[in-house]
Coordinates of C-alpha atoms and ligand atoms in Angstrom, one line a residue:
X17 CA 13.8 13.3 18.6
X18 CA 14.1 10.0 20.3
X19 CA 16.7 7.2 19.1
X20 CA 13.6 5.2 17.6
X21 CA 12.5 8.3 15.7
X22 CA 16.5 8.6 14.3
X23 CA 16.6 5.0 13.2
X24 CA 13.7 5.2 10.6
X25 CA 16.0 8.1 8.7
X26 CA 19.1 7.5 6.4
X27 CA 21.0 9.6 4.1
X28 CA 21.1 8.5 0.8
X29 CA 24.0 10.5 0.0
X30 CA 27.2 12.0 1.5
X31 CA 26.9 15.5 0.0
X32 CA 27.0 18.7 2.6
X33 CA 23.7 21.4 2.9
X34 CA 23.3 23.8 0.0
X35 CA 24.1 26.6 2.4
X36 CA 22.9 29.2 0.0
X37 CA 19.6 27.2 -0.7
X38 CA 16.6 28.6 0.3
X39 CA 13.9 26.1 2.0
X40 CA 14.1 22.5 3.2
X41 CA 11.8 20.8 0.4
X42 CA 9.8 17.5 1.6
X43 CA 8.6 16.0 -1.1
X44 CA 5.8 14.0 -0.2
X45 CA 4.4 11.3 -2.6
X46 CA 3.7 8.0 -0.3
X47 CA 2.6 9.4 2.9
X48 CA 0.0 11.9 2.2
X49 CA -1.1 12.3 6.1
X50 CA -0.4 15.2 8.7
X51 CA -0.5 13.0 11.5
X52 CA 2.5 10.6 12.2
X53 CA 4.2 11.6 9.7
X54 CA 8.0 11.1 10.6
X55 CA 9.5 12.7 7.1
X56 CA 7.2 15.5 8.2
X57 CA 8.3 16.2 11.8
X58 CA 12.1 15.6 10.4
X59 CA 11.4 18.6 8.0
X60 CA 10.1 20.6 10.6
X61 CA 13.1 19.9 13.0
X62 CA 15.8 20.9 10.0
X63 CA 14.1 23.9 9.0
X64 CA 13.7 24.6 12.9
X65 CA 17.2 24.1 13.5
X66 CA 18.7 26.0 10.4
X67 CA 16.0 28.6 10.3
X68 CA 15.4 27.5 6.8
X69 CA 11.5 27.2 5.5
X70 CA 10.1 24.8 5.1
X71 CA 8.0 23.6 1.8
X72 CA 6.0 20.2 1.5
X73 CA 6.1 19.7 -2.5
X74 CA 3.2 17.4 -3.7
X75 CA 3.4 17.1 -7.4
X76 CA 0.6 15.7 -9.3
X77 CA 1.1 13.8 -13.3
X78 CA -1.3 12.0 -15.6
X79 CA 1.8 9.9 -17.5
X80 CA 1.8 7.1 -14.7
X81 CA 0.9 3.6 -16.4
X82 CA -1.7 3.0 -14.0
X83 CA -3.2 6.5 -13.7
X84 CA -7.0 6.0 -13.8
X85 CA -9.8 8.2 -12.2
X86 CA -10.6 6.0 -9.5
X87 CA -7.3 5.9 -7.5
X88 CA -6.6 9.5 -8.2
X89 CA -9.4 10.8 -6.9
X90 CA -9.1 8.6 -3.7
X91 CA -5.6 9.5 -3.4
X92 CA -6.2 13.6 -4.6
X93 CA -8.2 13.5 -1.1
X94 CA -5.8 12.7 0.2
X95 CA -3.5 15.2 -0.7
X96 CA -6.4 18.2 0.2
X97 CA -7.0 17.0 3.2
X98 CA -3.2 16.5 4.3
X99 CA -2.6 20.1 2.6
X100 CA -5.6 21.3 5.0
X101 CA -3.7 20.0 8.2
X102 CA 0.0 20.9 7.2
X103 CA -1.0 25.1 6.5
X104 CA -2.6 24.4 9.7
X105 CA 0.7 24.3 11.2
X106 CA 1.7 27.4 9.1
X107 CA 3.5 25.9 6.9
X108 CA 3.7 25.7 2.8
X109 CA 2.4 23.2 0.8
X110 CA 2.5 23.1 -3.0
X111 CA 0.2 21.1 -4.8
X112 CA 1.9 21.5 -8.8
X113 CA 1.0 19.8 -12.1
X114 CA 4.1 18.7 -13.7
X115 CA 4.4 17.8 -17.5
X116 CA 8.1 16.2 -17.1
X117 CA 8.6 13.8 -14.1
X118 CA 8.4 15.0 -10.4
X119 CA 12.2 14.3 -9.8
X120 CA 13.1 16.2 -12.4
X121 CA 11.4 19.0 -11.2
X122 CA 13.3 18.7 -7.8
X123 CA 16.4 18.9 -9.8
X124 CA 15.7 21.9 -11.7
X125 CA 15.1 23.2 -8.4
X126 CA 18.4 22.3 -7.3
X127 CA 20.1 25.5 -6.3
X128 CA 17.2 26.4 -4.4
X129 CA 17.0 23.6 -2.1
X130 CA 18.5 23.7 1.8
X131 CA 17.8 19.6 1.7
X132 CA 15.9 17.1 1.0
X133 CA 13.4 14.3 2.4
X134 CA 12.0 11.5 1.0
X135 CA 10.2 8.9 2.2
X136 CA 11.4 5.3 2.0
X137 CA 9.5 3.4 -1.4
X138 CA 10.0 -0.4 -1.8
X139 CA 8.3 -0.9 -5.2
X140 CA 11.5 -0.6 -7.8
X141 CA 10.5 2.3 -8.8
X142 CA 10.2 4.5 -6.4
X143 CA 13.5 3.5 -5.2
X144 CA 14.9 4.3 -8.3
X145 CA 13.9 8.0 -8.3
X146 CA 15.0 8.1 -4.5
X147 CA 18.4 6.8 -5.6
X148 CA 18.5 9.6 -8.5
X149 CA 17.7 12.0 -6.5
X150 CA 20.5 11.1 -4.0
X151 CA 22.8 10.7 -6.6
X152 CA 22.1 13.9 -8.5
X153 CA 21.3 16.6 -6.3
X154 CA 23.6 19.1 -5.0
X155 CA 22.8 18.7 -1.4
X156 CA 22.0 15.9 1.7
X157 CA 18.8 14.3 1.0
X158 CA 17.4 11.8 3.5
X159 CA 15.0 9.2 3.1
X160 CA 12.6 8.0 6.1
X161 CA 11.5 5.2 6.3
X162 CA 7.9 6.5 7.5
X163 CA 5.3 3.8 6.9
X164 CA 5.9 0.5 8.8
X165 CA 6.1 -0.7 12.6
X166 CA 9.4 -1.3 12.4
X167 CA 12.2 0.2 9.7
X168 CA 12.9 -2.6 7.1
X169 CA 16.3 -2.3 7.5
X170 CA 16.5 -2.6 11.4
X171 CA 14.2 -6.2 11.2
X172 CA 16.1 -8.0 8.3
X173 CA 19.0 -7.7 5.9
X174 CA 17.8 -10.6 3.4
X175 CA 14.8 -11.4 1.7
X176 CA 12.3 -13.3 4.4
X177 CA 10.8 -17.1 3.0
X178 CA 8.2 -17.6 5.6
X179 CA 5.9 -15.3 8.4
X180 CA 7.6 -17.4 10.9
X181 CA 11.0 -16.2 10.6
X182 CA 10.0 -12.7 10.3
X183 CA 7.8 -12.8 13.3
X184 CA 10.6 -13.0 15.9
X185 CA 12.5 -10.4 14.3
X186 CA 9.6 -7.8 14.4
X187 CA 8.3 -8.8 17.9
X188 CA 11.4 -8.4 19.0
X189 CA 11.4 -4.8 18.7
X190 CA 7.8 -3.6 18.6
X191 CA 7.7 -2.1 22.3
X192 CA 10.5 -0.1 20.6
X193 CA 8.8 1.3 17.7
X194 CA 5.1 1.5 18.7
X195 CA 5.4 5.1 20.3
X196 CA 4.0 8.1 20.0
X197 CA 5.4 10.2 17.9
X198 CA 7.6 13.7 18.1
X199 CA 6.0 16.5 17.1
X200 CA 7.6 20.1 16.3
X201 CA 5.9 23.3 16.4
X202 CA 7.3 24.7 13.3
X203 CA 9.2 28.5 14.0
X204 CA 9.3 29.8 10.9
X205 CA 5.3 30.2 9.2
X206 CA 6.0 29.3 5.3
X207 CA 2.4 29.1 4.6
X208 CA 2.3 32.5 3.0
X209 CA 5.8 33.3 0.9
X210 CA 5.8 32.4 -2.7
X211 CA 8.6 29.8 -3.7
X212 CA 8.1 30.2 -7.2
X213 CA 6.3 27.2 -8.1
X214 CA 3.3 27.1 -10.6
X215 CA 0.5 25.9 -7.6
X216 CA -2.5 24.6 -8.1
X217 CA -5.1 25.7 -5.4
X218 CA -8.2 24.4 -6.1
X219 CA -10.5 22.8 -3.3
X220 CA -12.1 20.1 -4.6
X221 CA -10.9 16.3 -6.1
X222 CA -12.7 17.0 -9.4
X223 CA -11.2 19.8 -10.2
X224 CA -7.9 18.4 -10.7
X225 CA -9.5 15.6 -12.0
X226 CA -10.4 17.4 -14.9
X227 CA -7.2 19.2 -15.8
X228 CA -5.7 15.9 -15.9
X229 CA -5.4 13.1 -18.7
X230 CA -6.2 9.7 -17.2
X231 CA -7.9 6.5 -17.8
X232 CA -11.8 8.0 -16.9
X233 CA -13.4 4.0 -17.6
X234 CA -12.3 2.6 -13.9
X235 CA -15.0 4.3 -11.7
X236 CA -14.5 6.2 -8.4
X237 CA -15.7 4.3 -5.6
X238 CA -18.7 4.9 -3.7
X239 CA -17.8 3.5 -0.6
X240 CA -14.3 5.0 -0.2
X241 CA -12.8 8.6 0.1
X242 CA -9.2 9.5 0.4
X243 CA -7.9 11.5 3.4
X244 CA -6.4 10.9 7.2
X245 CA -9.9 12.2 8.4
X246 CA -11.6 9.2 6.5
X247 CA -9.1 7.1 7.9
X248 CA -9.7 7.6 11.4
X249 CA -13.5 7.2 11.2
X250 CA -12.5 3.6 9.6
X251 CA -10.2 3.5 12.3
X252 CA -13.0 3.9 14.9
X253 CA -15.6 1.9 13.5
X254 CA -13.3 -1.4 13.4
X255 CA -11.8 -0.6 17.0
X256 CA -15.6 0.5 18.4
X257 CA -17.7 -2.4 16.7
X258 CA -15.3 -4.9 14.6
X259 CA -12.7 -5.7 16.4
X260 CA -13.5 -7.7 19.4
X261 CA -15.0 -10.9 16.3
X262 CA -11.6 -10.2 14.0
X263 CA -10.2 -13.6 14.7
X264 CA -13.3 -15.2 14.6
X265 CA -14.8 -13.2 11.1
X266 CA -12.0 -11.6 9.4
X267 CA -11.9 -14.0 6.7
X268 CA -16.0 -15.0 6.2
X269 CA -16.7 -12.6 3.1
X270 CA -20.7 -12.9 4.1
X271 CA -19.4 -10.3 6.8
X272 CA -17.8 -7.1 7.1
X273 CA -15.1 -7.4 9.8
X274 CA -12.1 -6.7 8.4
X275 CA -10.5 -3.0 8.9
X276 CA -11.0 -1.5 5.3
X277 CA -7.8 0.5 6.3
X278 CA -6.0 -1.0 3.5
X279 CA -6.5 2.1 0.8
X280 CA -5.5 4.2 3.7
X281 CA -2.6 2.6 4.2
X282 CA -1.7 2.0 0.9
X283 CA -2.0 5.9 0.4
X284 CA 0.0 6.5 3.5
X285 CA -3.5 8.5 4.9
X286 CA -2.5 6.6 8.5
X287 CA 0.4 5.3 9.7
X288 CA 0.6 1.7 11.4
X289 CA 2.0 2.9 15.0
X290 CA -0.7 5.1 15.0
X291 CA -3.2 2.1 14.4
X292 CA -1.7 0.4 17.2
X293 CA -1.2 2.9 19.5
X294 CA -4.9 3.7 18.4
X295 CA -5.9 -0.1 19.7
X296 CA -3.8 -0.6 22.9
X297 CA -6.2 2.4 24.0
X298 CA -8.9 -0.1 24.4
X299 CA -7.2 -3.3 24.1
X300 CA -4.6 -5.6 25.7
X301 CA -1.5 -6.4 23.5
X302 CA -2.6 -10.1 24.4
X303 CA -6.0 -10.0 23.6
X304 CA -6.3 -13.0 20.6
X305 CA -8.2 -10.1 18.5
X306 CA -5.3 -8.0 19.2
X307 CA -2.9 -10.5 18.1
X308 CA -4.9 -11.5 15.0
X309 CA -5.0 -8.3 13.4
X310 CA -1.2 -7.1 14.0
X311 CA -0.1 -10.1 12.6
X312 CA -2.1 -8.9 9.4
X313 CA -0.8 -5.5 10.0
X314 CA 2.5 -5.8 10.9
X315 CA 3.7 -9.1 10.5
X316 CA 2.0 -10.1 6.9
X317 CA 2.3 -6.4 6.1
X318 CA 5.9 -5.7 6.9
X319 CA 7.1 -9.2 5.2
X320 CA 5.6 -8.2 1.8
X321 CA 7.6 -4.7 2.2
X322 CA 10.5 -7.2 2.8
X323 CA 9.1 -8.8 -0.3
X324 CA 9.3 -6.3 -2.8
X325 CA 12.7 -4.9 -1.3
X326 CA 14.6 -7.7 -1.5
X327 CA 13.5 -9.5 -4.4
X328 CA 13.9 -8.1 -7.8
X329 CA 11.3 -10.0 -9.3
X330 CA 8.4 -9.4 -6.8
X331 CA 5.7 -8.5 -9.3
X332 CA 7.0 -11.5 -11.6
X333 CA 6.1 -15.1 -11.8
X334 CA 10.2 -15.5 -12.1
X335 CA 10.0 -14.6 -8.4
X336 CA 8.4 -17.2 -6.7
X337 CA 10.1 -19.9 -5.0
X338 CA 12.0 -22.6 -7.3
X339 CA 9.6 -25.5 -6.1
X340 CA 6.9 -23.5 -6.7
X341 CA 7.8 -22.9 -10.5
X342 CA 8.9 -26.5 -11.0
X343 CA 5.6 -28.3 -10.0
X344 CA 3.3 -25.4 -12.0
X345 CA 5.9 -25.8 -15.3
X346 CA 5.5 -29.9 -14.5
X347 CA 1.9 -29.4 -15.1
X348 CA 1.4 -26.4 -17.6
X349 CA 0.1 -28.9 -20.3
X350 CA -2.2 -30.0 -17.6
X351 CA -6.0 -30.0 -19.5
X352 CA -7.9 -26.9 -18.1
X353 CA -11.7 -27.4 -17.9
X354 CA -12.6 -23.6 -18.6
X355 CA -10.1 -21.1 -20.5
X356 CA -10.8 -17.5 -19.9
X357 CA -9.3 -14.6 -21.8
X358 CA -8.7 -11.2 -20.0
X359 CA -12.1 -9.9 -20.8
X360 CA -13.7 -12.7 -19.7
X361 CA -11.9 -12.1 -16.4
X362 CA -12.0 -8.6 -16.2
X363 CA -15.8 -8.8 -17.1
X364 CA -16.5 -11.5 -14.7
X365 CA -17.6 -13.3 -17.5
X366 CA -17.2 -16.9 -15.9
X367 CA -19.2 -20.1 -15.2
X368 CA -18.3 -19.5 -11.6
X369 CA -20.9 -17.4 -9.5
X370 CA -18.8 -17.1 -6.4
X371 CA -16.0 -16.1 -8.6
X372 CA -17.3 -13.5 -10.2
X373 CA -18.7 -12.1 -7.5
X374 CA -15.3 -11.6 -6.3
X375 CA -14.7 -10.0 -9.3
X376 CA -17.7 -7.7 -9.1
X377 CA -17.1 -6.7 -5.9
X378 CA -13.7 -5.0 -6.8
X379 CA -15.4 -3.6 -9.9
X380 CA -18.2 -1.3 -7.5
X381 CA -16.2 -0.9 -4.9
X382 CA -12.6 -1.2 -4.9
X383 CA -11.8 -3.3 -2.5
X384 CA -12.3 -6.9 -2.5
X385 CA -12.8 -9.0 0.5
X386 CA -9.3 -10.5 2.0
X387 CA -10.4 -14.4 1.7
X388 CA -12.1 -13.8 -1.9
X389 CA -8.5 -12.4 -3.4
X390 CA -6.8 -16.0 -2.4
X391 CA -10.0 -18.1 -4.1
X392 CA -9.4 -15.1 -7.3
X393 CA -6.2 -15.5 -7.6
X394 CA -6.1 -19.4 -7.4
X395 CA -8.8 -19.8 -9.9
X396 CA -7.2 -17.3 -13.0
X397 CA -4.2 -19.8 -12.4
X398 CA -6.8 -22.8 -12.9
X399 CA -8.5 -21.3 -15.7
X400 CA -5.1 -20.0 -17.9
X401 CA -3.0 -21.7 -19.7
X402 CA 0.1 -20.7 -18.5
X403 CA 1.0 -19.8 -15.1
X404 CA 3.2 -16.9 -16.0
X405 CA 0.4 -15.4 -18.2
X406 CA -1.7 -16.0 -15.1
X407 CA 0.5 -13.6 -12.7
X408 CA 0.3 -11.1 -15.0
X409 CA -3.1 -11.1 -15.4
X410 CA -4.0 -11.1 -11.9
X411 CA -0.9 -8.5 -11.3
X412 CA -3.1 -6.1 -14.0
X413 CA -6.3 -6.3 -12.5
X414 CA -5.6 -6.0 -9.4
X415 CA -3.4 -3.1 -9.7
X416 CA -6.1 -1.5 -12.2
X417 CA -9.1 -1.6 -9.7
X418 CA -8.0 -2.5 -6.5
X419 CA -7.9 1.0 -4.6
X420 CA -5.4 -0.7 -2.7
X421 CA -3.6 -1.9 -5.2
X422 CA -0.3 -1.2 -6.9
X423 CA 1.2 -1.7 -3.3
X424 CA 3.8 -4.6 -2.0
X425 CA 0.9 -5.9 -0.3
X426 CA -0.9 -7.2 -3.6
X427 CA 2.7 -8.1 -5.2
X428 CA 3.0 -10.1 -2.6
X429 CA -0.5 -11.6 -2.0
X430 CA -0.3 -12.8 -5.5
X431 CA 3.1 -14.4 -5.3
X432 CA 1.4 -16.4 -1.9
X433 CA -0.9 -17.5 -4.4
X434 CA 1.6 -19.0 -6.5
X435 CA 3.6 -20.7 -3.8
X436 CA 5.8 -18.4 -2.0
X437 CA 5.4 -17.7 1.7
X438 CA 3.6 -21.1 1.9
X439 CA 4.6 -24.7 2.0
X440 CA 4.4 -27.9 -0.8
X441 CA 0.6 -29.4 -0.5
X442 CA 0.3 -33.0 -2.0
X443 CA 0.3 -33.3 -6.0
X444 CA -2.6 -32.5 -7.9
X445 CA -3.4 -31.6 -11.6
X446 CA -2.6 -27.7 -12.7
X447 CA -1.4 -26.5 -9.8
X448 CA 1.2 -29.6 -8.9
X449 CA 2.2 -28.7 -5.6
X450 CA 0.7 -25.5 -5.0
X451 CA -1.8 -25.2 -2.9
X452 CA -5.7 -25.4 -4.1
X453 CA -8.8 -24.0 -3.5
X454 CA -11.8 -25.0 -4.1
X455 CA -15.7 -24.2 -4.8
X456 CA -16.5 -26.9 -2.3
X457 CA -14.1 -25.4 0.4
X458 CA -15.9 -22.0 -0.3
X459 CA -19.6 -23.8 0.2
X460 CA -17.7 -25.9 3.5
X461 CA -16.7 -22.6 5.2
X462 CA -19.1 -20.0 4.6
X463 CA -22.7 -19.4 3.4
X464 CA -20.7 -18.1 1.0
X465 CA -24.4 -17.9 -1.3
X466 CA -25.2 -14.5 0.8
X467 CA -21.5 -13.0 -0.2
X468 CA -23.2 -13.1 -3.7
X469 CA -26.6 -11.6 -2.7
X470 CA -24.5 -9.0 -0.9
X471 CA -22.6 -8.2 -4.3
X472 CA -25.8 -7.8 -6.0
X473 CA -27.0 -5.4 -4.4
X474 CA -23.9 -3.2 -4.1
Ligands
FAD198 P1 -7.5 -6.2 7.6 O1 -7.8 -7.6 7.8 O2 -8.3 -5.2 8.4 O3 -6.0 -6.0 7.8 C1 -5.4 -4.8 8.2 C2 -4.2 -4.5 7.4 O4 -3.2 -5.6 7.5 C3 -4.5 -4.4 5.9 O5 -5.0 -3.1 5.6 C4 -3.2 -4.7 5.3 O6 -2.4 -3.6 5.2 C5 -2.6 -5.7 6.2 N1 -2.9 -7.1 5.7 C6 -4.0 -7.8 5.8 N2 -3.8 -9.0 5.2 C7 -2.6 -9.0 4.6 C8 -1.9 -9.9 3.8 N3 -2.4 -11.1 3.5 N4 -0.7 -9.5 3.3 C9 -0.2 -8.3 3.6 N5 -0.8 -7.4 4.4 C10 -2.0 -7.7 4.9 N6 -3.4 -6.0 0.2 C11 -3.2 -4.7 -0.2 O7 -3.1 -3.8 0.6 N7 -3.2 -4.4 -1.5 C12 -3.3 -5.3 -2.5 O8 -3.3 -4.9 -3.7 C13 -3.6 -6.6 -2.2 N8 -3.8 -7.6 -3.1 C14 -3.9 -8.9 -2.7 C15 -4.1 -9.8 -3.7 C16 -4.2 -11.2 -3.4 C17 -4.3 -12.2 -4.5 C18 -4.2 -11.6 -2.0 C19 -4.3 -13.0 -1.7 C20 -4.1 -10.6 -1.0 C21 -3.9 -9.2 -1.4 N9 -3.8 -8.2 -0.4 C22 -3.6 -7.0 -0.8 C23 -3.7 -8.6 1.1 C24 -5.1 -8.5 1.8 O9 -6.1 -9.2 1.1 C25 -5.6 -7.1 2.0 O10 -4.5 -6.3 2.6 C26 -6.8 -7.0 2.9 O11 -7.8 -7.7 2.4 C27 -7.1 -5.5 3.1 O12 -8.3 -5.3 3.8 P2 -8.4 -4.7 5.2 O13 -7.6 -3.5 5.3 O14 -9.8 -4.6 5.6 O15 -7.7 -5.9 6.0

């Protein structure tokens, strides 16, 4: 394991091995890949090293807020075709339906467990159950920070106002982190011992879909399927026939030239470095189209994980910048032309075409286009009458459709839209300060009248 592999991992506690435990548990829950997995190859290495078995624990519930059909059958791909690829490698993975909360599970497991391994969240609460696990269990449990360029930790100790002073610190260190990865050949084959869980071994998404209890009204999505193998198709398409027009396209919603990785990655089905290793196959780190997209990747993607770690309000209108709030309270009695409650919204139920294509497009598909969400965004803080109503309305849909949702990357993406990560623009009704956008700016860029003909016939 090379020193770049040993920085993504931490202990979260100070505790000694359960010597008398009985298997090395991963508990996998952001990551749900075989391939570049670093919590994974970590496993493998302890249980290689203490002669200990190893078991990759994937609980399943149906109590999560946001549970809904669409997202759990994307991400119950996942998990089937990670399990697939792991007994591949001989070793044990237990797919369980839980009634009381996964960590609680793990501790009732406690006396049985060599170690444990987590992987590094940065939504609040997934750190929280990392931290109660740390705290509570009666052994060293690590957390690896498996699903970024560069470890949040190693880049920046504060929360980061602006791309541009989190650009240096990545860049500085990407030749470090974008290598290819270790990988173990496990010694001891767990695959076929029983550890005394209740698993669940069914082969297809639907039936686990049907023993559980969630939201069925949102869905599945015809055009994406959960899994590494779907992943790297995507992968291939945008390397083989997208990316040398990224910079040019990537934000005209009449085309399709954006990666569509972003469920992937949001599920952990792919892991960045393997993206860009994946691209400096073909390309040249210096090629503009190159340069485009990892500043989407990396860059924008690794400052909204600064985001959500280092401020405690990142999925609140309280945690935009102070200017920001200032100007949109200056002008919250500011006269709206239309008002539109949430069904209005959710429906796309507005006078604005482009809008609600938008709108539509995330309804079919789950996954609306990149430049679309910032014209969305803006307009259901035009059209509400108050901004903090707003962020929560946009923070609700977008976390209830978007496949890709429910991820720092949309906490984040809607705080832009409110001001942070962006500068003061000249004063103007509603939004004061905040930046604008505009029907007219749509019209200006794009033929943006065929990104509505495209919607209709999705
Ligand atoms: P590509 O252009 O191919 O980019 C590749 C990857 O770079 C993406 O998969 C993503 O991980 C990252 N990336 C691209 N743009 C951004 C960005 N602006 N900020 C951070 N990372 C970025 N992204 C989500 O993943 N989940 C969300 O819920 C989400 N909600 C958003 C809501 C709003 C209001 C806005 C303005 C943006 C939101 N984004 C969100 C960011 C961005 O729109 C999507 O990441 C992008 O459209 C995903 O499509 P892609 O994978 O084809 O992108």
């Amino acid at each position: 394991m090379n020193k770049y592999f040993s920085l993504r991992i931490e202990k979260l506690n100070e505790k000694s091995f359960n010597l008398s435990g009985l298997y090395v548990l991963y508990y996998m829950r952001l990551s749900l890949r075989e391939d570049f997995n670093y919590a994974l190859e970590f496993s493998i290495k302890l249980s290689n090293d203490y002669k200990k078995p190893l078991v990759v624990y994937c609980p399943i519930t149906d109590y999560y807020k946001f549970s809904n059909i669409r997202y759990y059958k994307f991400m119950i791909e996942g998990i089937l075709n990670a399990k697939k690829l792991i007994e591949e490698r001989g070793i044990k993975f237990i797919i369980e339906k839980t009634n009381i909360p996964p960590y609680k599970k793990i501790l009732e497991k406690s006396k049985d467990i060599f170690c444990l391994i987590l992987e590094k969240g940065y939504l609040k609460y997934q750190r929280k159950i990392n931290k109660i696990l740390g705290e509570n269990l009666n052994t060293t449990v690590f957390e690896v920070d498996n699903d970024v360029v560069v470890p949040l930790k190693i880049v920046s100790h504060k929360q980061e106002p602006y791309a541009r002073t989190i650009r240096p610190k990545i860049n500085n260190k990407l030749d470090e982190f974008i290598k290819p990865i270790t990988k173990f050949e496990p010694l001891i084959k767990s695959n076929k011992y029983d550890f005394q869980f209740s698993e669940l071994n069914y082969k297809k998404a639907e039936d686990y879909l049907n023993i559980l209890n969630i939201d069925k009204s949102v869905k599945p999505s015809n055009y994406f399927f959960g899994g590494e193998n779907e992943a790297e198709k995507k992968l291939k398409v945008f390397i083989n026939e997208k990316l040398h027009r990224y910079k040019e396209l990537r934000s005209n919603p009449v085309f399709d030239y954006q990666s569509n990785l972003s469920p992937y990655l949001h599920f952990g089905n792919i892991s960045p470095v393997k993206i860009c290793l994946e691209i400096l196959k073909n390309y040249s780190y210096e090629d503009e189209n190159v340069k485009s997209f990892f500043n989407e990747l990396i860059i924008w993607r690794e400052l909204a994980r600064n985001f959500s770690y280092y401020n405690a309000r990142y999925n609140e209108y309280e945690g935009i910048p102070i200017w920001a709030k200032k100007t949109l309270e200056e002008h919250k009695n500011d006269k709206r032309d239309y008002i539109y409650s949430i069904e209005d919204l959710e429906n796309a139920k507005t006078h604005d075409k482009y809008w609600n294509a938008a709108q539509l497009e995330m309804l079919k598909t789950g996954k609306m286009h990149n430049y679309m969400r910032m014209y969305w965004c803006k307009k259901i803080i035009e059209w509400t009458d108050d901004p903090k109503k707003a962020f929560d309305i946009a923070c609700y849909l977008n976390d209830k459709y978007e496949l890709d949702g429910r991820d720092p990357n949309g906490y984040a993406g809607i705080s832009w839209c409110f001001g942070s990560f962006d500068r003061p623009f000249s004063e103007r009704k509603i939004f004061g300060k905040v930046r604008y956008m505009s029907e007219e700016g749509l019209k200006r860029k794009f033929d943006i009248d065929k990104y509505v003909e495209k919607v209709n016939k999705l």
